[in-house]
mmCIF file of C-alpha atoms and ligand atoms in Angstrom:
data_model
loop_
_atom_site.group_PDB
_atom_site.id
_atom_site.type_symbol
_atom_site.label_atom_id
_atom_site.label_comp_id
_atom_site.label_asym_id
_atom_site.label_seq_id
_atom_site.Cartn_x
_atom_site.Cartn_y
_atom_site.Cartn_z
ATOM 1 C CA MET K 68 96.947 85.239 93.374
ATOM 2 C CA LYS K 69 99.269 88.092 94.060
ATOM 3 C CA LEU K 70 103.232 88.503 93.549
ATOM 4 C CA SER K 71 106.067 89.814 95.141
ATOM 5 C CA ILE K 72 109.266 89.865 93.174
ATOM 6 C CA ILE K 73 112.396 90.489 95.317
ATOM 7 C CA ILE K 74 115.466 91.908 93.728
ATOM 8 C CA PRO K 75 118.812 92.778 95.321
ATOM 9 C CA ALA K 76 120.911 95.272 93.376
ATOM 10 C CA PHE K 77 124.663 96.346 94.192
ATOM 11 C CA ASN K 78 125.453 99.097 91.477
ATOM 12 C CA GLU K 79 123.487 97.692 89.051
ATOM 13 C CA GLU K 80 122.302 101.241 87.554
ATOM 14 C CA ARG K 81 122.290 100.021 83.861
ATOM 15 C CA ASN K 82 120.025 96.693 84.644
ATOM 16 C CA ILE K 83 116.995 98.020 86.503
ATOM 17 C CA HIS K 84 114.978 99.733 83.875
ATOM 18 C CA LEU K 85 116.388 96.041 81.638
ATOM 19 C CA LEU K 86 115.153 93.980 83.805
ATOM 20 C CA TYR K 87 111.998 95.859 84.942
ATOM 21 C CA SER K 88 110.647 96.117 80.804
ATOM 22 C CA GLN K 89 111.229 92.213 81.004
ATOM 23 C CA ILE K 90 109.572 91.483 83.815
ATOM 24 C CA THR K 91 106.353 93.504 82.839
ATOM 25 C CA GLU K 92 106.001 92.131 79.817
ATOM 26 C CA SER K 93 106.874 88.659 80.835
ATOM 27 C CA LEU K 94 104.238 88.700 83.780
ATOM 28 C CA SER K 95 101.227 91.385 81.664
ATOM 29 C CA ASP K 96 98.078 88.831 82.966
ATOM 30 C CA ILE K 97 100.084 88.577 86.926
ATOM 31 C CA GLU K 98 99.016 91.309 89.453
ATOM 32 C CA PHE K 99 102.480 91.841 91.310
ATOM 33 C CA GLU K 100 104.982 94.067 93.276
ATOM 34 C CA CYS K 101 108.323 94.216 92.405
ATOM 35 C CA ILE K 102 110.891 95.192 95.517
ATOM 36 C CA PHE K 103 114.356 96.369 94.021
ATOM 37 C CA VAL K 104 116.334 96.100 97.319
ATOM 38 C CA ASP K 105 119.631 98.637 96.603
ATOM 39 C CA ASP K 106 122.402 96.885 98.668
ATOM 40 C CA GLY K 107 124.550 100.454 99.682
ATOM 41 C CA SER K 108 124.854 101.047 95.721
ATOM 42 C CA GLU K 109 127.697 103.716 95.410
ATOM 43 C CA ASP K 110 126.308 104.232 91.590
ATOM 44 C CA LYS K 111 122.608 105.509 90.306
ATOM 45 C CA THR K 112 121.270 102.368 91.118
ATOM 46 C CA PHE K 113 118.321 103.778 93.446
ATOM 47 C CA ALA K 114 117.999 106.690 91.632
ATOM 48 C CA GLU K 115 116.914 104.494 88.900
ATOM 49 C CA ILE K 116 114.008 102.606 90.972
ATOM 50 C CA LYS K 117 112.956 105.751 92.342
ATOM 51 C CA ILE K 118 112.496 106.717 88.290
ATOM 52 C CA LEU K 119 110.724 103.609 88.128
ATOM 53 C CA ALA K 120 108.534 104.019 91.537
ATOM 54 C CA ASP K 121 107.406 107.069 90.491
ATOM 55 C CA LYS K 122 105.599 106.061 87.353
ATOM 56 C CA ASP K 123 104.567 102.171 88.240
ATOM 57 C CA LYS K 124 102.980 101.766 91.898
ATOM 58 C CA ARG K 125 103.857 97.856 91.341
ATOM 59 C CA VAL K 126 107.760 99.085 92.092
ATOM 60 C CA LYS K 127 109.145 99.562 95.831
ATOM 61 C CA GLY K 128 112.606 100.356 96.409
ATOM 62 C CA LEU K 129 114.527 99.744 99.722
ATOM 63 C CA SER K 130 117.886 101.346 100.262
ATOM 64 C CA LEU K 131 120.383 99.449 102.475
ATOM 65 C CA SER K 132 122.724 102.208 104.932
ATOM 66 C CA ARG K 133 125.795 100.400 103.087
ATOM 67 C CA ASN K 134 126.609 97.905 100.859
ATOM 68 C CA PHE K 135 125.749 94.480 103.423
ATOM 69 C CA GLY K 136 126.002 91.486 100.862
ATOM 70 C CA HIS K 137 123.231 89.714 98.773
ATOM 71 C CA GLN K 138 122.388 87.608 101.070
ATOM 72 C CA THR K 139 121.025 90.352 104.187
ATOM 73 C CA ALA K 140 119.727 92.425 100.822
ATOM 74 C CA LEU K 141 117.392 89.238 100.139
ATOM 75 C CA LEU K 142 116.447 89.079 103.870
ATOM 76 C CA ALA K 143 115.542 92.505 103.341
ATOM 77 C CA GLY K 144 113.475 92.355 100.662
ATOM 78 C CA LEU K 145 111.616 88.945 102.104
ATOM 79 C CA ASN K 146 110.789 91.652 105.186
ATOM 80 C CA GLU K 147 108.852 93.958 102.777
ATOM 81 C CA ALA K 148 107.548 91.474 100.437
ATOM 82 C CA LYS K 149 103.593 91.319 101.343
ATOM 83 C CA ASN K 150 102.300 88.712 98.831
ATOM 84 C CA GLU K 151 100.637 85.759 98.777
ATOM 85 C CA ILE K 152 103.451 84.168 96.314
ATOM 86 C CA VAL K 153 107.276 85.717 96.724
ATOM 87 C CA ILE K 154 109.834 85.175 94.047
ATOM 88 C CA THR K 155 113.683 86.157 94.451
ATOM 89 C CA MET K 156 115.875 86.745 91.616
ATOM 90 C CA ASP K 157 119.273 88.299 90.807
ATOM 91 C CA ALA K 158 119.594 91.983 89.142
ATOM 92 C CA ASP K 159 121.380 91.339 86.242
ATOM 93 C CA GLY K 160 119.500 89.117 84.073
ATOM 94 C CA GLN K 161 121.113 86.100 84.421
ATOM 95 C CA HIS K 162 117.853 84.921 86.429
ATOM 96 C CA PRO K 163 115.573 85.101 83.248
ATOM 97 C CA PRO K 164 111.696 87.060 84.614
ATOM 98 C CA GLU K 165 110.257 84.008 81.459
ATOM 99 C CA VAL K 166 111.171 81.283 84.148
ATOM 100 C CA ILE K 167 109.107 82.587 86.628
ATOM 101 C CA LYS K 168 105.937 81.265 85.187
ATOM 102 C CA LYS K 169 107.791 77.751 85.137
ATOM 103 C CA LEU K 170 108.071 78.432 89.205
ATOM 104 C CA ILE K 171 104.156 78.992 89.626
ATOM 105 C CA GLU K 172 103.229 75.989 87.863
ATOM 106 C CA GLU K 173 105.682 74.180 89.787
ATOM 107 C CA HIS K 174 104.055 75.321 93.155
ATOM 108 C CA LEU K 175 100.505 75.265 91.732
ATOM 109 C CA LYS K 176 101.294 71.323 91.922
ATOM 110 C CA GLY K 177 101.250 71.791 95.457
ATOM 111 C CA TYR K 178 105.178 72.431 96.200
ATOM 112 C CA ASP K 179 105.662 75.476 99.060
ATOM 113 C CA ILE K 180 109.138 75.833 97.647
ATOM 114 C CA VAL K 181 110.311 75.666 94.172
ATOM 115 C CA ASN K 182 114.129 75.970 94.202
ATOM 116 C CA THR K 183 116.241 76.181 90.350
ATOM 117 C CA ARG K 184 119.569 75.136 89.046
ATOM 118 C CA ARG K 185 121.565 76.344 86.385
ATOM 119 C CA ILE K 186 122.364 74.014 83.421
ATOM 120 C CA SER K 187 124.384 76.377 81.343
ATOM 121 C CA THR K 188 125.868 79.600 83.129
ATOM 122 C CA ALA K 189 126.552 81.275 79.481
ATOM 123 C CA ASP K 190 129.832 83.957 80.870
ATOM 124 C CA THR K 191 130.398 81.748 84.156
ATOM 125 C CA LYS K 192 134.378 81.356 83.943
ATOM 126 C CA TYR K 193 135.579 77.621 83.815
ATOM 127 C CA MET K 194 137.696 78.608 87.332
ATOM 128 C CA LYS K 195 134.721 79.410 89.147
ATOM 129 C CA LYS K 196 132.657 76.473 87.566
ATOM 130 C CA LEU K 197 135.085 73.858 88.960
ATOM 131 C CA PHE K 198 135.359 75.571 91.833
ATOM 132 C CA SER K 199 131.408 75.610 92.463
ATOM 133 C CA LYS K 200 131.525 71.755 91.479
ATOM 134 C CA TRP K 201 133.770 70.497 94.344
ATOM 135 C CA TYR K 202 132.430 73.288 96.621
ATOM 136 C CA TYR K 203 129.410 71.355 96.967
ATOM 137 C CA LYS K 204 130.585 68.284 97.008
ATOM 138 C CA ILE K 205 133.087 69.188 100.027
ATOM 139 C CA LEU K 206 129.413 70.775 101.167
ATOM 140 C CA ASN K 207 127.100 67.755 101.195
ATOM 141 C CA THR K 208 130.090 65.465 102.542
ATOM 142 C CA LEU K 209 130.712 67.747 105.531
ATOM 143 C CA THR K 210 126.778 68.654 106.319
ATOM 144 C CA ASP K 211 123.362 67.099 106.796
ATOM 145 C CA VAL K 212 121.561 69.855 104.463
ATOM 146 C CA GLN K 213 121.861 68.424 100.461
ATOM 147 C CA ILE K 214 122.686 71.338 98.003
ATOM 148 C CA GLU K 215 122.144 70.793 94.696
ATOM 149 C CA PRO K 216 125.341 71.487 92.577
ATOM 150 C CA ALA K 217 124.859 75.030 90.479
ATOM 151 C CA SER K 218 121.898 76.135 93.108
ATOM 152 C CA SER K 219 120.714 79.309 92.680
ATOM 153 C CA ASP K 220 119.013 82.069 95.120
ATOM 154 C CA PHE K 221 116.468 82.123 92.045
ATOM 155 C CA ARG K 222 113.225 80.968 93.946
ATOM 156 C CA LEU K 223 109.810 80.753 94.594
ATOM 157 C CA MET K 224 108.019 80.706 98.748
ATOM 158 C CA SER K 225 104.800 80.328 99.738
ATOM 159 C CA ARG K 226 104.047 82.956 102.077
ATOM 160 C CA LYS K 227 103.682 80.772 104.823
ATOM 161 C CA THR K 228 107.429 79.295 104.108
ATOM 162 C CA VAL K 229 108.458 83.125 103.941
ATOM 163 C CA ASP K 230 106.828 83.909 107.171
ATOM 164 C CA ALA K 231 108.894 80.406 108.707
ATOM 165 C CA TYR K 232 112.006 81.838 106.941
ATOM 166 C CA LEU K 233 111.741 85.502 108.754
ATOM 167 C CA LYS K 234 111.766 83.336 111.837
ATOM 168 C CA ILE K 235 115.449 82.588 111.489
ATOM 169 C CA GLU K 236 117.380 84.573 113.657
ATOM 170 C CA GLU K 237 120.983 83.726 112.085
ATOM 171 C CA ARG K 238 123.482 86.489 110.534
ATOM 172 C CA ASP K 239 126.085 85.324 108.034
ATOM 173 C CA ARG K 240 123.851 83.597 106.300
ATOM 174 C CA PHE K 241 124.089 80.700 103.972
ATOM 175 C CA THR K 242 120.432 81.274 102.193
ATOM 176 C CA ARG K 243 120.328 78.179 100.094
ATOM 177 C CA GLY K 244 121.405 76.240 102.893
ATOM 178 C CA LEU K 245 118.664 77.827 105.191
ATOM 179 C CA ILE K 246 115.961 76.907 102.863
ATOM 180 C CA LYS K 247 117.037 73.017 102.724
ATOM 181 C CA TRP K 248 117.136 73.017 106.074
ATOM 182 C CA MET K 249 113.203 74.688 106.935
ATOM 183 C CA GLY K 250 111.992 71.088 105.184
ATOM 184 C CA PHE K 251 108.384 72.136 103.558
ATOM 185 C CA LYS K 252 107.642 70.456 100.270
ATOM 186 C CA GLN K 253 110.119 71.871 98.128
ATOM 187 C CA SER K 254 110.514 71.499 93.989
ATOM 188 C CA ILE K 255 113.984 71.854 91.997
ATOM 189 C CA ILE K 256 113.525 73.327 88.321
ATOM 190 C CA GLU K 257 116.275 73.775 85.882
ATOM 191 C CA PHE K 258 116.904 76.776 83.938
ATOM 192 C CA ASP K 259 119.455 78.432 81.069
ATOM 193 C CA ALA K 260 121.292 81.186 82.646
ATOM 194 C CA PRO K 261 121.874 83.566 79.637
ATOM 195 C CA GLU K 262 124.940 86.084 80.095
ATOM 196 C CA ARG K 263 124.632 88.748 82.410
ATOM 197 C CA MET K 264 123.102 92.271 80.750
ATOM 198 C CA THR K 265 125.426 94.876 81.474
ATOM 199 C CA GLY K 266 128.385 95.268 83.831
ATOM 200 C CA THR K 267 130.273 92.424 85.470
ATOM 201 C CA THR K 268 129.817 90.088 88.814
ATOM 202 C CA LYS K 269 129.527 92.051 92.374
ATOM 203 C CA TYR K 270 130.496 89.030 93.784
ATOM 204 C CA THR K 271 134.517 89.426 94.483
ATOM 205 C CA LEU K 272 136.320 86.785 95.206
ATOM 206 C CA ASN K 273 136.278 87.681 98.661
ATOM 207 C CA LYS K 274 132.591 87.386 99.062
ATOM 208 C CA MET K 275 132.560 84.152 97.104
ATOM 209 C CA LEU K 276 134.999 82.754 99.779
ATOM 210 C CA ARG K 277 132.914 84.437 102.889
ATOM 211 C CA LEU K 278 129.762 82.737 101.317
ATOM 212 C CA ALA K 279 131.239 79.567 100.890
ATOM 213 C CA PHE K 280 132.602 79.145 104.524
ATOM 214 C CA ASP K 281 129.424 80.403 106.064
ATOM 215 C CA GLY K 282 127.952 77.480 104.038
ATOM 216 C CA ILE K 283 130.045 75.481 106.269
ATOM 217 C CA THR K 284 130.323 76.651 109.333
ATOM 218 C CA ALA K 285 126.397 77.066 109.531
ATOM 219 C CA PHE K 286 125.974 73.727 108.463
ATOM 220 C CA SER K 287 128.222 71.560 110.025
ATOM 221 C CA SER K 288 131.072 71.402 113.042
ATOM 222 C CA LYS K 289 132.776 68.553 111.723
ATOM 223 C CA PRO K 290 135.491 70.792 110.273
ATOM 224 C CA LEU K 291 136.261 71.302 114.078
ATOM 225 C CA LYS K 292 136.572 67.365 114.303
ATOM 226 C CA ILE K 293 138.425 66.989 111.494
ATOM 227 C CA SER K 294 140.959 69.601 112.801
ATOM 228 C CA LEU K 295 140.834 67.033 116.011
ATOM 229 C CA ILE K 296 141.472 63.983 113.961
ATOM 230 C CA LEU K 297 144.739 65.795 112.178
ATOM 231 C CA GLY K 298 145.920 66.803 115.811
ATOM 232 C CA PHE K 299 145.812 63.028 116.443
ATOM 233 C CA SER K 300 147.486 61.373 113.630
ATOM 234 C CA ALA K 301 150.037 63.919 114.268
ATOM 235 C CA ILE K 302 150.671 62.633 117.548
ATOM 236 C CA LEU K 303 150.849 59.123 116.264
ATOM 237 C CA LEU K 304 152.736 59.853 113.572
ATOM 238 C CA GLY K 305 155.008 61.545 116.401
ATOM 239 C CA LEU K 306 154.888 58.803 118.752
ATOM 240 C CA ILE K 307 155.788 56.357 115.704
ATOM 241 C CA TYR K 308 158.998 58.767 115.127
ATOM 242 C CA SER K 309 160.241 58.650 118.597
ATOM 243 C CA VAL K 310 161.072 55.233 118.542
ATOM 244 C CA TYR K 311 162.883 55.839 115.614
ATOM 245 C CA VAL K 312 164.608 58.743 117.555
ATOM 246 C CA PHE K 313 165.087 56.635 120.387
ATOM 247 C CA VAL K 314 166.703 53.799 118.371
ATOM 248 C CA ALA K 315 168.921 55.630 116.623
ATOM 249 C CA TYR K 316 170.422 57.616 119.899
ATOM 250 C CA ILE K 317 171.036 54.463 121.473
ATOM 251 C CA SER K 318 173.195 53.061 118.657
ATOM 252 C CA GLY K 319 175.209 56.981 118.046
ATOM 253 C CA ASN K 320 174.331 57.642 115.173
ATOM 254 C CA THR K 321 172.269 61.171 115.569
ATOM 255 C CA THR K 322 174.854 63.699 113.752
ATOM 256 C CA SER K 323 172.193 64.949 110.769
ATOM 257 C CA GLY K 324 168.679 65.151 110.676
ATOM 258 C CA TRP K 325 167.671 68.465 109.613
ATOM 259 C CA THR K 326 165.359 67.560 106.766
ATOM 260 C CA SER K 327 163.450 65.575 109.225
ATOM 261 C CA THR K 328 163.225 68.296 111.650
ATOM 262 C CA MET K 329 162.358 71.075 109.094
ATOM 263 C CA LEU K 330 159.567 68.503 108.154
ATOM 264 C CA VAL K 331 157.989 67.950 111.425
ATOM 265 C CA ILE K 332 157.974 71.297 112.031
ATOM 266 C CA LEU K 333 156.486 72.486 108.994
ATOM 267 C CA PHE K 334 154.248 69.645 109.240
ATOM 268 C CA LEU K 335 152.937 69.968 112.976
ATOM 269 C CA GLY K 336 153.155 73.368 112.390
ATOM 270 C CA GLY K 337 150.738 73.437 109.534
ATOM 271 C CA PHE K 338 148.784 71.463 111.019
ATOM 272 C CA GLN K 339 148.179 73.862 113.972
ATOM 273 C CA LEU K 340 147.507 76.625 112.250
ATOM 274 C CA LEU K 341 144.683 75.086 110.080
ATOM 275 C CA SER K 342 143.123 73.992 113.653
ATOM 276 C CA ILE K 343 143.660 77.111 115.231
ATOM 277 C CA GLY K 344 142.044 78.874 111.538
ATOM 278 C CA ILE K 345 139.090 76.663 111.854
ATOM 279 C CA ILE K 346 138.123 77.363 115.427
ATOM 280 C CA GLY K 347 138.515 81.154 114.546
ATOM 281 C CA GLU K 348 135.856 80.457 111.746
ATOM 282 C CA TYR K 349 132.978 79.187 114.831
ATOM 283 C CA ILE K 350 134.360 81.733 117.226
ATOM 284 C CA ALA K 351 133.818 84.505 114.975
ATOM 285 C CA ARG K 352 130.243 82.962 114.222
ATOM 286 C CA ILE K 353 129.325 83.076 117.681
ATOM 287 C CA PHE K 354 131.310 86.201 118.522
ATOM 288 C CA ASN K 355 128.727 88.097 115.380
ATOM 289 C CA GLU K 356 125.359 86.328 117.030
ATOM 290 C CA SER K 357 126.730 87.205 120.338
ATOM 291 C CA LYS K 358 127.056 91.048 119.621
ATOM 292 C CA ASN K 359 123.332 90.600 118.258
ATOM 293 C CA ARG K 360 123.349 93.609 116.194
ATOM 294 C CA PRO K 361 120.276 94.509 113.733
ATOM 295 C CA HIS K 362 121.161 92.685 110.294
ATOM 296 C CA TYR K 363 120.831 96.057 108.166
ATOM 297 C CA PHE K 364 119.574 99.428 108.251
ATOM 298 C CA ILE K 365 116.910 100.758 105.697
ATOM 299 C CA LYS K 366 118.466 104.531 104.709
ATOM 300 C CA ASP K 367 115.626 105.356 101.939
ATOM 301 C CA LYS K 368 112.300 103.983 100.364
ATOM 302 C CA CYS K 369 109.989 104.868 97.729
HETATM 303 N N1 UDP U 654 124.589 91.848 94.878
HETATM 304 C C1 UDP U 654 124.247 92.414 95.917
HETATM 305 N N2 UDP U 654 125.007 92.639 97.249
HETATM 306 C C2 UDP U 654 126.050 92.363 97.146
HETATM 307 C C3 UDP U 654 126.730 91.494 95.706
HETATM 308 C C4 UDP U 654 126.138 91.443 95.059
HETATM 309 O O1 UDP U 654 122.788 92.524 96.369
HETATM 310 O O2 UDP U 654 127.087 92.789 97.828
HETATM 311 C C5 UDP U 654 123.671 91.192 93.771
HETATM 312 C C6 UDP U 654 123.804 91.682 92.695
HETATM 313 O O3 UDP U 654 123.163 93.538 92.140
HETATM 314 C C7 UDP U 654 122.989 90.481 91.900
HETATM 315 C C8 UDP U 654 122.845 89.639 92.709
HETATM 316 O O4 UDP U 654 123.142 90.177 93.727
HETATM 317 O O5 UDP U 654 121.440 91.536 91.304
HETATM 318 C C9 UDP U 654 123.541 88.167 92.309
HETATM 319 O O6 UDP U 654 125.289 88.804 91.954
HETATM 320 P P1 UDP U 654 126.261 88.552 90.787
HETATM 321 O O7 UDP U 654 125.114 88.895 89.828
HETATM 322 O O8 UDP U 654 127.032 89.815 90.379
HETATM 323 O O9 UDP U 654 126.631 87.152 90.891
HETATM 324 P P2 UDP U 654 127.211 86.315 90.042
HETATM 325 O O10 UDP U 654 126.123 85.929 89.250
HETATM 326 O O11 UDP U 654 128.436 86.731 88.860
HETATM 327 O O12 UDP U 654 127.280 84.723 90.589
HETATM 328 MG MG1 MG U 655 124.578 87.167 87.967
#
């Protein structure tokens, strides 16, 4: 049994060596290749990977031409992986290498894909946990793919499922949604996520929101329908209100009315902007797909 381990890394210079030693220690009896994907780091991440690759031929490095984001870096790694079993994990130590053996055990029970979910996240902020919890509730209500809360991109995939995944052409990926959508025999195991070894999160608020929107818009067109429902409700309320306006006009009671006018303008304006925004999100996705650009460029390999 041979493993390919894929590790996207963005500005993780101080974590590369630490993670490498943890991996070699916990997988001393398993044959593996370790593919670090430097996602356009501005620090010495790729230099660190090169040092490892020079002394250990199991280590490979890819350097993307710029920061394409975690999800695309994962894709680049999957394209490069050659072995029968493929593991994807973070570079910061929050996906402990000792869990890999548990993933393999579960795979040997007959599962093609073994997903993971964090049961405790030592250094995750309260707000992020709350956001994540509600996000998965909304996502699972709006979309047909059901994703476990606290899911992560720490997972095992068999060769068959990696090949299937690579057939997906989609841009702006939400990997965990696509994996669920693919089907195959999947299982999920739980793990304790320790604190980041060094450095701070590379998922800025902006990147997190982007991923959250991609997750919803890639798997559901319900938001478009919601904006339609909002529009209809606004028209209905408008109709009811116009009866009142008409009665008031007949009874000659029409001087004041600033408050109600303002409320109507504010609400309608809000609904309209919201709906245009939602439509915009989908058009942006179509626009991105239609350009049909390569997903990433590789600048350097080692
Ligand atoms: N990452 C990446 N490109 C990015 C952002 C993050 O390759 O643009 C990598 C990062 O180096 C790490 C993994 O994705 O290996 C998860 O990121 P992070 O640990 O910062 O996220 P968090 O655990 O805080 O959600
Ligand atoms: Mg992390």
